[in-house]
Amino acid sequence: MVLRRVLIDTYHENVAYLHRDCAVYRAEGFRALSKVEIRANGRSILASLNVVDDSNIVACDQLGLSKAALTQLGAKNGDTAVISQAEAPESIGALHRKLAGERLNLDDFHAIVRDIAAHRYSKIELAAFVVATNRDELDREEVYFLTEAMAASGRKFDWHEHLVIDKHCIGGIPGNRTSMLVVPIVAAHGLLCPKTSSRAITSPAGTADTMEVLANVELPFEQLTKIVREHRGCLAWGGTADLSPADDVLIAVERPLALDSPGQMVASILSKKIAAGSTHLVLDIPIGPTAKVRSMPDAQRLRRLFEYVAKRMNLSLDVVITDGRQPVGNGVGPVLEARDVMRVLQNDSRAPVDLRQKALRLAGRLIECSPDVRGGDGFAIARDILDSGRALAKMNDIIAAQGQKPFDHNDPQLGALTLDVQANQSGVVTGIDNLQIAHVARLAGAPKVSGAGLDLFRKLGDCVTAGDTLYRVHAGFRSDLEFARQACTKHTGYTIGQAEDVPHAFVEF
Protein backbone atom coordinates (compact mmCIF):
# COMPACT_ATOMS: atom_id res chain seq x y z
CA MET A 1 0.00 0.00 0.00
CA VAL A 2 1.09 3.60 -0.57
CA LEU A 3 1.87 5.57 2.60
CA ARG A 4 0.20 8.92 3.27
CA ARG A 5 0.92 11.25 6.16
CA VAL A 6 -2.29 12.16 8.01
CA LEU A 7 -2.17 15.58 9.66
CA ILE A 8 -3.88 14.65 12.92
CA ASP A 9 -2.17 15.23 16.28
CA THR A 10 -2.02 11.84 18.00
CA TYR A 11 0.30 12.98 20.83
CA HIS A 12 3.14 10.44 20.58
CA GLU A 13 0.85 7.55 19.62
CA ASN A 14 1.43 5.55 16.44
CA VAL A 15 -1.88 5.58 14.55
CA ALA A 16 -2.67 4.01 11.16
CA TYR A 17 -5.66 4.92 8.98
CA LEU A 18 -7.44 2.65 6.48
CA HIS A 19 -10.49 3.42 4.38
CA ARG A 20 -13.46 1.20 5.27
CA ASP A 21 -13.82 0.11 1.63
CA CYS A 22 -10.14 -0.81 1.34
CA ALA A 23 -9.63 -4.35 0.03
CA VAL A 24 -6.93 -5.07 2.62
CA TYR A 25 -9.22 -3.95 5.44
CA ARG A 26 -11.99 -6.29 4.29
CA ALA A 27 -9.69 -9.26 3.58
CA GLU A 28 -7.67 -9.17 6.79
CA GLY A 29 -10.64 -8.71 9.10
CA PHE A 30 -9.17 -5.66 10.85
CA ARG A 31 -11.12 -3.89 13.55
CA ALA A 32 -10.99 -0.25 14.61
CA LEU A 33 -8.53 0.35 17.50
CA SER A 34 -6.87 -3.05 16.92
CA LYS A 35 -3.08 -3.24 16.85
CA VAL A 36 -1.44 -3.61 13.43
CA GLU A 37 2.13 -4.10 12.24
CA ILE A 38 3.46 -1.95 9.41
CA ARG A 39 6.64 -2.77 7.48
CA ALA A 40 8.50 -0.49 5.09
CA ASN A 41 12.12 0.02 4.01
CA GLY A 42 13.33 -2.85 6.18
CA ARG A 43 11.77 -1.46 9.36
CA SER A 44 8.55 -2.20 11.21
CA ILE A 45 6.35 -0.50 13.78
CA LEU A 46 3.14 -1.25 15.65
CA ALA A 47 0.21 1.15 15.45
CA SER A 48 -3.41 1.49 16.51
CA LEU A 49 -5.81 1.25 13.58
CA ASN A 50 -8.43 3.91 12.87
CA VAL A 51 -11.03 3.27 10.17
CA VAL A 52 -12.25 6.22 8.07
CA ASP A 53 -15.06 6.74 5.57
CA ASP A 54 -13.63 9.90 4.02
CA SER A 55 -11.36 9.39 1.02
CA ASN A 56 -9.99 12.90 1.56
CA ILE A 57 -8.20 11.49 4.61
CA VAL A 58 -6.99 8.27 2.95
CA ALA A 59 -8.02 6.69 -0.32
CA CYS A 60 -8.78 2.99 -0.72
CA ASP A 61 -5.27 2.23 -2.00
CA GLN A 62 -3.50 4.23 0.73
CA LEU A 63 -2.32 3.57 4.26
CA GLY A 64 -2.42 6.69 6.40
CA LEU A 65 0.07 7.20 9.22
CA SER A 66 0.29 9.80 11.97
CA LYS A 67 3.42 11.94 12.10
CA ALA A 68 4.77 9.94 15.06
CA ALA A 69 4.28 6.65 13.20
CA LEU A 70 5.78 7.90 9.94
CA THR A 71 8.84 9.25 11.77
CA GLN A 72 9.40 6.07 13.76
CA LEU A 73 9.07 3.98 10.61
CA GLY A 74 11.64 6.17 8.88
CA ALA A 75 9.34 6.51 5.88
CA LYS A 76 7.85 9.33 3.81
CA ASN A 77 4.78 10.07 1.71
CA GLY A 78 4.57 7.79 -1.31
CA ASP A 79 6.66 4.91 0.08
CA THR A 80 5.24 1.40 -0.18
CA ALA A 81 4.32 -0.48 3.00
CA VAL A 82 2.79 -3.77 4.10
CA ILE A 83 0.20 -3.96 6.88
CA SER A 84 -0.77 -7.05 8.89
CA GLN A 85 -2.35 -8.08 12.15
CA ALA A 86 0.01 -7.56 15.10
CA GLU A 87 0.93 -10.19 17.63
CA ALA A 88 0.03 -9.40 21.23
CA PRO A 89 2.96 -7.90 23.19
CA GLU A 90 5.04 -10.55 24.98
CA SER A 91 4.51 -8.77 28.30
CA ILE A 92 0.72 -8.74 28.13
CA GLY A 93 0.58 -11.66 30.58
CA ALA A 94 2.52 -9.65 33.16
CA LEU A 95 0.15 -6.71 32.65
CA HIS A 96 -2.85 -8.97 33.26
CA ARG A 97 -1.26 -10.28 36.45
CA LYS A 98 -0.71 -6.71 37.68
CA LEU A 99 -4.32 -5.88 36.87
CA ALA A 100 -5.29 -8.84 39.05
CA GLY A 101 -3.34 -7.33 41.94
CA GLU A 102 -0.21 -9.48 41.79
CA ARG A 103 3.25 -8.26 42.65
CA LEU A 104 5.63 -8.18 39.66
CA ASN A 105 9.37 -8.84 39.60
CA LEU A 106 12.20 -6.98 37.85
CA ASP A 107 12.00 -9.12 34.71
CA ASP A 108 8.26 -8.43 34.43
CA PHE A 109 8.81 -4.67 34.55
CA HIS A 110 11.66 -4.87 32.04
CA ALA A 111 9.40 -6.76 29.64
CA ILE A 112 6.50 -4.32 30.06
CA VAL A 113 8.69 -1.24 29.69
CA ARG A 114 10.44 -2.65 26.60
CA ASP A 115 7.06 -3.16 24.94
CA ILE A 116 5.90 0.32 25.98
CA ALA A 117 9.05 1.96 24.62
CA ALA A 118 8.62 0.03 21.35
CA HIS A 119 5.02 1.33 21.08
CA ARG A 120 3.63 -2.24 21.25
CA TYR A 121 0.91 -1.19 23.69
CA SER A 122 -2.32 0.46 22.58
CA LYS A 123 -3.60 3.52 24.44
CA ILE A 124 -6.13 1.26 26.20
CA GLU A 125 -3.38 -1.12 27.37
CA LEU A 126 -1.21 1.82 28.47
CA ALA A 127 -4.12 3.26 30.45
CA ALA A 128 -4.62 -0.13 32.10
CA PHE A 129 -0.94 -0.21 33.15
CA VAL A 130 -1.03 3.35 34.49
CA VAL A 131 -4.16 2.65 36.54
CA ALA A 132 -2.77 -0.69 37.78
CA THR A 133 0.35 1.06 39.10
CA ASN A 134 -1.45 4.09 40.52
CA ARG A 135 -1.28 5.17 44.17
CA ASP A 136 -0.63 2.24 46.53
CA GLU A 137 -0.63 -0.47 43.86
CA LEU A 138 3.20 -0.53 43.79
CA ASP A 139 5.36 -1.35 46.82
CA ARG A 140 8.67 0.45 47.10
CA GLU A 141 10.68 -2.40 45.58
CA GLU A 142 8.34 -2.46 42.58
CA VAL A 143 8.92 1.29 42.21
CA TYR A 144 12.65 0.52 42.06
CA PHE A 145 12.01 -2.23 39.46
CA LEU A 146 9.98 0.20 37.34
CA THR A 147 12.67 2.90 37.64
CA GLU A 148 15.44 0.46 36.69
CA ALA A 149 13.46 -0.80 33.69
CA MET A 150 12.63 2.73 32.47
CA ALA A 151 16.24 3.90 32.80
CA ALA A 152 17.38 0.89 30.74
CA SER A 153 14.81 1.43 27.96
CA GLY A 154 16.76 4.10 26.06
CA ARG A 155 20.13 5.74 25.73
CA LYS A 156 22.43 6.45 28.68
CA PHE A 157 25.00 9.20 28.94
CA ASP A 158 28.40 8.36 30.42
CA TRP A 159 30.37 11.53 31.08
CA HIS A 160 33.39 9.70 32.56
CA GLU A 161 33.39 12.04 35.56
CA HIS A 162 32.89 11.26 39.25
CA LEU A 163 30.57 14.22 39.87
CA VAL A 164 27.66 14.88 37.49
CA ILE A 165 24.95 16.99 39.09
CA ASP A 166 21.33 17.88 38.40
CA LYS A 167 18.40 19.63 40.00
CA HIS A 168 14.73 18.74 39.61
CA CYS A 169 11.39 19.89 40.99
CA ILE A 170 8.36 17.58 41.23
CA GLY A 171 6.31 20.42 39.65
CA GLY A 172 2.96 21.99 40.36
CA ILE A 173 4.21 25.53 41.07
CA PRO A 174 3.71 28.07 38.24
CA GLY A 175 6.70 30.23 37.30
CA ASN A 176 9.20 28.05 39.15
CA ARG A 177 12.04 28.42 36.60
CA THR A 178 14.92 27.89 39.02
CA SER A 179 16.66 25.36 36.74
CA MET A 180 17.44 28.09 34.21
CA LEU A 181 19.35 29.92 36.94
CA VAL A 182 20.86 26.94 38.74
CA VAL A 183 22.48 25.48 35.60
CA PRO A 184 24.53 28.55 34.61
CA ILE A 185 25.51 29.17 38.25
CA VAL A 186 26.84 25.66 38.90
CA ALA A 187 28.34 25.36 35.41
CA ALA A 188 30.21 28.64 35.99
CA HIS A 189 31.57 27.03 39.17
CA GLY A 190 32.93 24.21 37.00
CA LEU A 191 30.47 21.46 37.87
CA LEU A 192 29.03 19.30 35.09
CA CYS A 193 25.25 19.78 34.80
CA PRO A 194 23.63 18.16 31.70
CA LYS A 195 20.09 19.46 32.23
CA THR A 196 17.54 17.77 30.00
CA SER A 197 14.01 18.95 30.75
CA SER A 198 10.47 18.18 29.72
CA ARG A 199 7.96 20.34 27.97
CA ALA A 200 4.83 21.37 29.82
CA ILE A 201 2.49 18.48 30.59
CA THR A 202 -0.28 20.18 32.57
CA SER A 203 1.53 23.43 33.40
CA PRO A 204 1.64 26.76 31.47
CA ALA A 205 5.35 26.23 30.75
CA GLY A 206 8.08 23.69 31.30
CA THR A 207 11.78 24.48 31.48
CA ALA A 208 12.19 23.41 27.84
CA ASP A 209 9.30 25.67 26.73
CA THR A 210 10.83 28.68 28.49
CA MET A 211 14.39 27.99 27.32
CA GLU A 212 13.03 27.67 23.78
CA VAL A 213 12.21 31.40 23.92
CA LEU A 214 15.95 32.03 24.22
CA ALA A 215 17.55 29.19 22.24
CA ASN A 216 16.98 25.92 20.41
CA VAL A 217 16.22 23.04 22.76
CA GLU A 218 15.74 20.16 20.31
CA LEU A 219 19.36 19.09 19.94
CA PRO A 220 20.79 15.91 18.39
CA PHE A 221 22.53 13.57 20.81
CA GLU A 222 26.00 14.37 19.49
CA GLN A 223 25.50 18.14 19.61
CA LEU A 224 24.09 17.94 23.13
CA THR A 225 27.12 15.96 24.26
CA LYS A 226 29.53 18.45 22.68
CA ILE A 227 27.81 21.46 24.31
CA VAL A 228 27.90 19.88 27.77
CA ARG A 229 31.56 18.95 27.48
CA GLU A 230 32.53 22.42 26.25
CA HIS A 231 30.34 24.58 28.50
CA ARG A 232 29.77 22.21 31.49
CA GLY A 233 25.99 22.45 31.09
CA CYS A 234 22.97 22.67 28.84
CA LEU A 235 19.23 23.38 29.00
CA ALA A 236 17.66 21.11 26.41
CA TRP A 237 14.51 19.13 25.76
CA GLY A 238 15.01 15.49 26.73
CA GLY A 239 12.86 14.05 23.93
CA THR A 240 15.57 14.12 21.28
CA ALA A 241 18.12 12.52 23.62
CA ASP A 242 16.06 9.29 23.86
CA LEU A 243 16.43 9.16 27.64
CA SER A 244 13.91 6.81 29.29
CA PRO A 245 11.63 6.90 26.21
CA ALA A 246 8.95 4.77 27.90
CA ASP A 247 8.38 7.68 30.27
CA ASP A 248 7.31 9.96 27.41
CA VAL A 249 4.83 7.31 26.22
CA LEU A 250 3.35 6.91 29.72
CA ILE A 251 3.09 10.67 30.24
CA ALA A 252 0.90 10.87 27.13
CA VAL A 253 -1.61 8.67 28.98
CA GLU A 254 -1.15 10.05 32.50
CA ARG A 255 -1.85 13.59 31.30
CA PRO A 256 -5.50 13.13 30.17
CA LEU A 257 -6.16 10.82 33.15
CA ALA A 258 -4.75 13.48 35.53
CA LEU A 259 -2.81 10.76 37.36
CA ASP A 260 0.50 11.49 39.08
CA SER A 261 1.00 8.78 41.68
CA PRO A 262 4.09 8.79 43.94
CA GLY A 263 5.47 5.58 42.43
CA GLN A 264 5.11 6.78 38.85
CA MET A 265 6.54 10.18 39.78
CA VAL A 266 9.63 8.63 41.38
CA ALA A 267 10.21 6.27 38.44
CA SER A 268 9.72 9.05 35.89
CA ILE A 269 12.11 11.52 37.52
CA LEU A 270 14.87 9.17 38.67
CA SER A 271 14.96 7.11 35.46
CA LYS A 272 15.58 10.28 33.44
CA LYS A 273 18.36 11.39 35.80
CA ILE A 274 20.07 8.00 35.78
CA ALA A 275 19.87 7.87 31.97
CA ALA A 276 21.34 11.39 31.77
CA GLY A 277 24.38 10.14 33.67
CA SER A 278 23.75 12.09 36.88
CA THR A 279 25.53 11.01 40.04
CA HIS A 280 24.11 13.68 42.40
CA LEU A 281 20.62 15.17 42.41
CA VAL A 282 18.99 17.95 44.42
CA LEU A 283 15.23 17.38 44.44
CA ASP A 284 12.79 20.20 45.17
CA ILE A 285 9.50 19.16 46.83
CA PRO A 286 7.27 22.22 47.32
CA ILE A 287 4.53 22.06 49.97
CA GLY A 288 1.41 24.23 49.95
CA PRO A 289 -2.40 24.19 50.04
CA THR A 290 -2.60 23.93 46.24
CA ALA A 291 0.77 22.26 45.50
CA LYS A 292 1.16 18.61 44.50
CA VAL A 293 2.20 17.85 48.09
CA ARG A 294 0.04 19.55 50.72
CA SER A 295 1.39 18.44 54.10
CA MET A 296 4.71 17.69 55.76
CA PRO A 297 3.81 14.02 56.48
CA ASP A 298 3.04 13.53 52.76
CA ALA A 299 6.31 15.23 51.83
CA GLN A 300 8.29 13.00 54.19
CA ARG A 301 6.66 9.84 52.80
CA LEU A 302 7.51 10.93 49.27
CA ARG A 303 11.02 11.82 50.34
CA ARG A 304 11.61 8.38 51.85
CA LEU A 305 10.41 6.70 48.64
CA PHE A 306 12.72 8.86 46.51
CA GLU A 307 15.63 8.16 48.85
CA TYR A 308 15.04 4.38 48.84
CA VAL A 309 14.96 4.13 45.05
CA ALA A 310 17.85 6.57 44.56
CA LYS A 311 20.02 4.52 46.93
CA ARG A 312 19.22 1.33 45.02
CA MET A 313 20.17 3.15 41.79
CA ASN A 314 23.45 4.47 43.30
CA LEU A 315 22.30 8.07 42.92
CA SER A 316 23.24 10.54 45.66
CA LEU A 317 20.03 12.42 46.52
CA ASP A 318 19.47 15.61 48.51
CA VAL A 319 15.76 16.33 49.00
CA VAL A 320 14.81 19.93 49.77
CA ILE A 321 11.32 20.84 50.99
CA THR A 322 10.37 24.33 49.80
CA ASP A 323 7.57 26.89 49.97
CA GLY A 324 4.79 25.92 47.56
CA ARG A 325 2.07 28.27 48.80
CA GLN A 326 2.12 30.43 45.67
CA PRO A 327 3.73 30.84 42.22
CA VAL A 328 7.45 31.66 42.09
CA GLY A 329 8.51 34.77 40.18
CA ASN A 330 6.27 37.33 38.51
CA GLY A 331 5.51 35.65 35.19
CA VAL A 332 3.55 32.53 34.26
CA GLY A 333 4.05 31.47 30.63
CA PRO A 334 7.20 30.93 28.48
CA VAL A 335 8.06 34.55 27.52
CA LEU A 336 7.12 35.98 30.91
CA GLU A 337 9.18 33.35 32.72
CA ALA A 338 12.14 33.90 30.37
CA ARG A 339 11.89 37.61 31.19
CA ASP A 340 12.11 36.85 34.92
CA VAL A 341 15.09 34.53 34.45
CA MET A 342 17.08 37.02 32.39
CA ARG A 343 16.34 39.82 34.85
CA VAL A 344 17.70 37.71 37.69
CA LEU A 345 20.82 36.87 35.68
CA GLN A 346 21.31 40.53 34.81
CA ASN A 347 20.85 41.57 38.46
CA ASP A 348 18.04 43.84 37.30
CA SER A 349 16.19 45.73 40.06
CA ARG A 350 12.90 44.42 38.62
CA ALA A 351 13.97 40.78 39.06
CA PRO A 352 11.66 38.71 41.31
CA VAL A 353 13.37 38.27 44.67
CA ASP A 354 11.71 34.93 45.46
CA LEU A 355 12.96 33.35 42.22
CA ARG A 356 16.48 34.67 42.82
CA GLN A 357 16.65 33.47 46.44
CA LYS A 358 15.25 30.01 45.74
CA ALA A 359 17.62 29.48 42.80
CA LEU A 360 20.60 30.56 44.89
CA ARG A 361 19.73 28.15 47.69
CA LEU A 362 19.25 25.23 45.32
CA ALA A 363 22.46 26.08 43.44
CA GLY A 364 24.24 26.32 46.79
CA ARG A 365 23.14 22.81 47.72
CA LEU A 366 24.48 21.49 44.41
CA ILE A 367 27.78 23.33 44.81
CA GLU A 368 28.14 21.68 48.22
CA CYS A 369 28.18 18.29 46.44
CA SER A 370 31.78 19.18 45.54
CA PRO A 371 34.25 17.72 48.06
CA ASP A 372 36.17 21.03 47.96
CA VAL A 373 33.25 23.04 49.40
CA ARG A 374 32.35 23.03 53.08
CA GLY A 375 28.72 22.44 54.01
CA GLY A 376 26.93 25.78 54.38
CA ASP A 377 29.26 27.68 52.04
CA GLY A 378 27.36 26.93 48.83
CA PHE A 379 24.87 29.78 49.05
CA ALA A 380 27.57 32.44 49.35
CA ILE A 381 29.51 30.94 46.44
CA ALA A 382 26.38 30.83 44.27
CA ARG A 383 25.51 34.42 45.17
CA ASP A 384 28.99 35.62 44.23
CA ILE A 385 28.77 33.83 40.85
CA LEU A 386 25.41 35.48 40.15
CA ASP A 387 26.33 38.97 41.42
CA SER A 388 29.64 39.02 39.54
CA GLY A 389 27.99 38.35 36.17
CA ARG A 390 29.69 34.96 35.69
CA ALA A 391 26.33 33.17 35.67
CA LEU A 392 25.04 35.53 32.96
CA ALA A 393 28.18 34.97 30.87
CA LYS A 394 27.80 31.21 31.20
CA MET A 395 24.12 31.39 30.25
CA ASN A 396 24.99 33.47 27.18
CA ASP A 397 27.58 30.84 26.19
CA ILE A 398 25.02 28.03 26.53
CA ILE A 399 22.40 30.02 24.59
CA ALA A 400 24.87 30.72 21.77
CA ALA A 401 25.97 27.08 21.63
CA GLN A 402 22.38 25.80 21.45
CA GLY A 403 21.38 28.39 18.83
CA GLN A 404 20.39 31.84 20.08
CA LYS A 405 16.98 33.37 19.39
CA PRO A 406 16.25 37.11 19.58
CA PHE A 407 14.96 38.14 23.01
CA ASP A 408 14.96 41.39 24.99
CA HIS A 409 13.81 41.16 28.60
CA ASN A 410 13.09 44.90 28.50
CA ASP A 411 10.69 44.42 25.59
CA PRO A 412 9.43 40.82 25.64
CA GLN A 413 7.04 39.84 22.85
CA LEU A 414 3.90 39.26 24.89
CA GLY A 415 0.40 38.48 23.69
CA ALA A 416 -1.11 41.77 22.52
CA LEU A 417 -4.57 41.07 23.94
CA THR A 418 -4.76 41.77 27.67
CA LEU A 419 -7.15 41.56 30.61
CA ASP A 420 -6.51 43.09 34.03
CA VAL A 421 -7.93 40.97 36.87
CA GLN A 422 -8.76 43.12 39.87
CA ALA A 423 -9.31 42.62 43.59
CA ASN A 424 -12.99 42.63 44.51
CA GLN A 425 -12.33 43.83 48.07
CA SER A 426 -9.69 45.48 50.23
CA GLY A 427 -7.44 43.52 52.58
CA VAL A 428 -4.39 41.27 52.47
CA VAL A 429 -3.62 38.51 49.96
CA THR A 430 -4.04 35.39 52.11
CA GLY A 431 -4.05 32.75 49.39
CA ILE A 432 -3.02 32.19 45.77
CA ASP A 433 -4.34 29.03 44.12
CA ASN A 434 -1.52 27.50 42.05
CA LEU A 435 -3.93 25.27 40.17
CA GLN A 436 -6.25 28.11 39.18
CA ILE A 437 -3.39 30.40 38.17
CA ALA A 438 -1.98 27.63 35.96
CA HIS A 439 -5.45 26.91 34.56
CA VAL A 440 -6.07 30.55 33.59
CA ALA A 441 -2.61 30.82 31.99
CA ARG A 442 -3.23 27.70 29.90
CA LEU A 443 -6.65 28.97 28.83
CA ALA A 444 -4.91 32.18 27.72
CA GLY A 445 -2.80 30.07 25.35
CA ALA A 446 0.36 29.13 27.27
CA PRO A 447 2.57 27.32 26.46
CA LYS A 448 1.55 26.89 22.79
CA VAL A 449 1.42 30.67 22.41
CA SER A 450 4.75 31.56 24.00
CA GLY A 451 3.75 35.17 24.72
CA ALA A 452 0.56 34.14 26.53
CA GLY A 453 0.24 33.84 30.29
CA LEU A 454 -0.10 35.89 33.45
CA ASP A 455 1.94 38.81 34.79
CA LEU A 456 1.52 38.73 38.58
CA PHE A 457 1.48 42.03 40.47
CA ARG A 458 0.58 40.80 43.98
CA LYS A 459 1.95 38.05 46.23
CA LEU A 460 1.02 36.54 49.60
CA GLY A 461 0.90 39.12 52.39
CA ASP A 462 0.55 42.10 50.04
CA CYS A 463 -2.05 44.71 50.97
CA VAL A 464 -4.60 45.46 48.26
CA THR A 465 -7.46 47.90 47.77
CA ALA A 466 -10.64 46.97 45.93
CA GLY A 467 -10.00 47.59 42.23
CA ASP A 468 -6.22 47.02 42.42
CA THR A 469 -4.86 44.82 39.60
CA LEU A 470 -3.86 41.39 40.89
CA TYR A 471 -2.46 40.18 37.56
CA ARG A 472 -2.63 40.85 33.84
CA VAL A 473 -3.63 38.14 31.39
CA HIS A 474 -1.82 38.13 28.02
CA ALA A 475 -3.28 36.24 25.06
CA GLY A 476 -2.63 36.03 21.34
CA PHE A 477 -6.18 35.19 20.26
CA ARG A 478 -9.55 36.61 21.24
CA SER A 479 -11.03 33.17 21.89
CA ASP A 480 -8.20 32.36 24.34
CA LEU A 481 -8.68 35.66 26.14
CA GLU A 482 -12.41 34.99 26.45
CA PHE A 483 -11.82 31.52 27.89
CA ALA A 484 -9.41 33.04 30.43
CA ARG A 485 -11.89 35.82 31.27
CA GLN A 486 -14.64 33.31 31.98
CA ALA A 487 -12.35 31.35 34.30
CA CYS A 488 -11.28 34.51 36.14
CA THR A 489 -14.91 35.52 36.59
CA LYS A 490 -15.57 32.26 38.43
CA HIS A 491 -12.42 32.46 40.54
CA THR A 492 -9.46 34.86 40.25
CA GLY A 493 -7.19 32.42 42.07
CA TYR A 494 -6.63 35.00 44.84
CA THR A 495 -8.12 35.06 48.34
CA ILE A 496 -8.30 38.41 50.15
CA GLY A 497 -8.58 38.45 53.94
CA GLN A 498 -6.73 39.48 57.08
CA ALA A 499 -2.96 39.37 57.67
CA GLU A 500 -3.26 36.69 60.37
CA ASP A 501 -4.89 34.35 57.83
CA VAL A 502 -1.76 34.07 55.63
CA PRO A 503 -0.64 30.39 55.84
CA HIS A 504 2.83 29.67 57.18
CA ALA A 505 5.44 28.06 54.94
CA PHE A 506 6.99 24.66 55.64
CA VAL A 507 10.52 25.01 54.31
CA GLU A 508 13.67 23.05 55.02
CA PHE A 509 16.52 25.04 53.48
Short mmCIF file of N, CA, C and O in Angstrom, two decimals, residues 1 243 353 394 447 462:
data_model
loop_
_atom_site.label_atom_id
_atom_site.label_comp_id
_atom_site.label_asym_id
_atom_site.label_seq_id
_atom_site.Cartn_x
_atom_site.Cartn_y
_atom_site.Cartn_z
N MET A 1 0.84 -1.19 0.00
CA MET A 1 0.00 0.00 0.00
C MET A 1 0.88 1.25 0.00
O MET A 1 2.01 1.22 0.50
N LEU A 243 16.19 9.59 26.27
CA LEU A 243 16.43 9.16 27.64
C LEU A 243 15.12 8.66 28.24
O LEU A 243 14.12 9.37 28.26
N VAL A 353 12.47 38.65 43.58
CA VAL A 353 13.37 38.27 44.67
C VAL A 353 13.18 36.79 45.04
O VAL A 353 14.16 36.09 45.32
N LYS A 394 27.94 32.64 31.49
CA LYS A 394 27.80 31.21 31.20
C LYS A 394 26.48 30.93 30.48
O LYS A 394 26.44 30.14 29.52
N PRO A 447 1.30 26.87 27.02
CA PRO A 447 2.57 27.32 26.46
C PRO A 447 2.60 27.36 24.92
O PRO A 447 3.61 27.76 24.36
N ASP A 462 0.65 40.74 50.58
CA ASP A 462 0.55 42.10 50.04
C ASP A 462 -0.81 42.70 50.38
O ASP A 462 -1.85 42.02 50.32
#
